[in-house]
Amino acid sequence: MHGQVLENVSQNPYLGVQFANNLKWDMHINNITAKANKSSGFMRRNIGKFPEEIKKRAYQAIVRPNVEYASSAWDPYQENHIKQIEMVQRRSARFIKHQYSREPGSVTSLMKELKLPSLEIRRKIKSLRLFHKALHKKKVINIPDYVE
């Protein structure tokens, strides 16, 4: 660029998304889940005794945005990444309901009680909404003619 050589890096953040030169999302997913877990820890320390509804709203406002930001771009397909992200919400559901039992299906039932759909489903809905908006020219995303 103007005679200047750019440095070769293995990964680089851009608008909050960590891009890697091997096109894998490991680093990005590790970063966002770590950030979400730190936010969740902050919530536990500061609003642990609050009513359930306040804890749920705090989760939705503070923790969940960390794992959903720009997810239409990096939506994971590998099972380990999906589980890693889902664990953030599952831990938060336990915190919100203040139930830490390890019985099979207990967290799933907590999430149903709280009416929290899985983060995977939320990402799929978000991606479909983006595609619909692009297809109907409601967003500035050029879709090639062969897609229509």
XYZ file of C-alpha atoms in Angstrom:
148
model
C 0.000 0.000 0.000
C 1.768 3.173 -1.223
C 5.035 1.242 -1.104
C 4.503 0.180 2.506
C 4.547 -3.537 3.332
C 1.730 -4.725 5.582
C 2.543 -6.935 8.529
C 1.425 -10.557 8.241
C -0.656 -11.507 11.301
C -2.415 -14.718 12.267
C -5.539 -12.930 13.497
C -6.966 -9.453 13.592
C -10.070 -7.918 15.167
C -12.356 -5.925 12.913
C -15.519 -4.271 14.223
C -15.602 -6.612 17.210
C -15.097 -9.822 15.230
C -11.798 -11.713 15.458
C -10.735 -12.853 11.980
C -8.063 -15.530 11.637
C -5.834 -16.195 8.648
C -6.845 -19.886 8.706
C -10.553 -18.874 8.467
C -11.412 -20.656 11.725
C -13.549 -19.109 14.442
C -11.814 -20.693 17.458
C -10.197 -17.488 18.692
C -13.333 -15.389 18.177
C -15.574 -17.860 19.990
C -13.069 -18.205 22.834
C -12.953 -14.402 23.149
C -16.707 -13.840 23.148
C -17.462 -16.678 25.566
C -14.724 -15.452 27.925
C -16.167 -11.939 27.783
C -19.712 -13.252 28.338
C -18.553 -15.380 31.282
C -16.826 -12.352 32.836
C -20.036 -10.346 32.438
C -21.976 -13.217 33.979
C -19.577 -13.280 36.931
C -20.084 -9.541 37.374
C -23.838 -10.149 37.469
C -23.504 -12.953 40.023
C -21.445 -10.762 42.332
C -23.690 -7.721 42.076
C -27.271 -8.903 41.616
C -27.183 -12.435 42.994
C -29.927 -11.739 45.548
C -32.204 -9.848 43.159
C -35.551 -11.201 41.907
C -35.574 -13.642 39.010
C -37.063 -11.190 36.486
C -34.324 -8.612 37.110
C -31.608 -11.258 36.742
C -33.178 -12.433 33.471
C -33.305 -8.895 32.088
C -29.726 -8.268 33.190
C -28.640 -11.452 31.376
C -30.466 -10.338 28.223
C -28.924 -6.861 28.389
C -25.393 -7.580 29.599
C -24.374 -11.169 28.808
C -26.299 -12.310 25.732
C -25.187 -9.419 23.457
C -21.585 -10.624 23.888
C -22.360 -13.941 22.202
C -24.779 -12.593 19.595
C -22.966 -9.579 18.188
C -22.449 -9.974 14.405
C -23.430 -13.645 14.651
C -24.789 -13.621 11.096
C -21.175 -13.335 9.973
C -19.561 -15.949 12.208
C -22.433 -18.398 12.927
C -20.638 -21.584 14.072
C -21.248 -24.968 12.524
C -18.898 -27.108 14.615
C -20.537 -28.887 17.540
C -17.827 -27.885 20.037
C -18.293 -24.191 19.195
C -22.081 -24.432 19.435
C -21.820 -26.146 22.847
C -19.272 -23.618 24.091
C -21.627 -20.747 23.266
C -24.727 -22.519 24.596
C -22.976 -23.134 27.923
C -22.977 -19.384 28.541
C -26.771 -19.318 28.465
C -27.125 -22.572 30.381
C -24.961 -21.227 33.234
C -26.982 -18.025 33.218
C -30.265 -19.964 33.404
C -28.977 -21.762 36.500
C -28.020 -18.404 38.023
C -31.342 -16.729 37.192
C -33.383 -19.569 38.723
C -30.786 -20.203 41.479
C -30.895 -23.939 40.755
C -27.618 -25.756 40.406
C -28.701 -29.416 40.368
C -26.929 -31.714 37.911
C -29.951 -33.842 37.022
C -30.366 -34.629 33.307
C -32.731 -32.197 31.611
C -32.831 -29.781 34.526
C -31.228 -26.878 32.637
C -33.401 -27.506 29.579
C -36.505 -27.240 31.743
C -35.146 -24.060 33.369
C -34.667 -22.503 29.934
C -38.234 -23.451 28.986
C -39.548 -21.887 32.195
C -37.584 -18.719 31.482
C -38.717 -18.744 27.838
C -35.113 -18.532 26.624
C -34.723 -20.134 23.180
C -31.317 -21.624 22.454
C -28.715 -19.224 21.139
C -28.345 -21.449 18.079
C -32.015 -20.916 17.197
C -31.675 -17.169 17.790
C -28.672 -17.061 15.398
C -30.611 -18.939 12.712
C -33.559 -16.543 13.008
C -31.193 -13.575 12.838
C -29.510 -14.949 9.717
C -32.843 -15.607 8.038
C -34.024 -12.082 8.845
C -30.856 -10.634 7.346
C -31.253 -12.766 4.217
C -34.916 -11.724 3.866
C -34.017 -8.039 4.204
C -31.223 -8.379 1.661
C -33.424 -10.296 -0.761
C -36.141 -7.653 -0.598
C -33.646 -4.781 -0.864
C -34.289 -3.550 2.683
C -30.560 -3.706 3.499
C -27.523 -2.634 1.517
C -26.284 -6.127 0.728
C -25.885 -7.116 -2.880
C -27.168 -10.594 -3.580
C -26.159 -12.047 -6.955
C -28.991 -12.590 -9.444
C -28.551 -16.374 -9.444
C -29.692 -16.488 -5.786
C -33.097 -15.082 -6.622
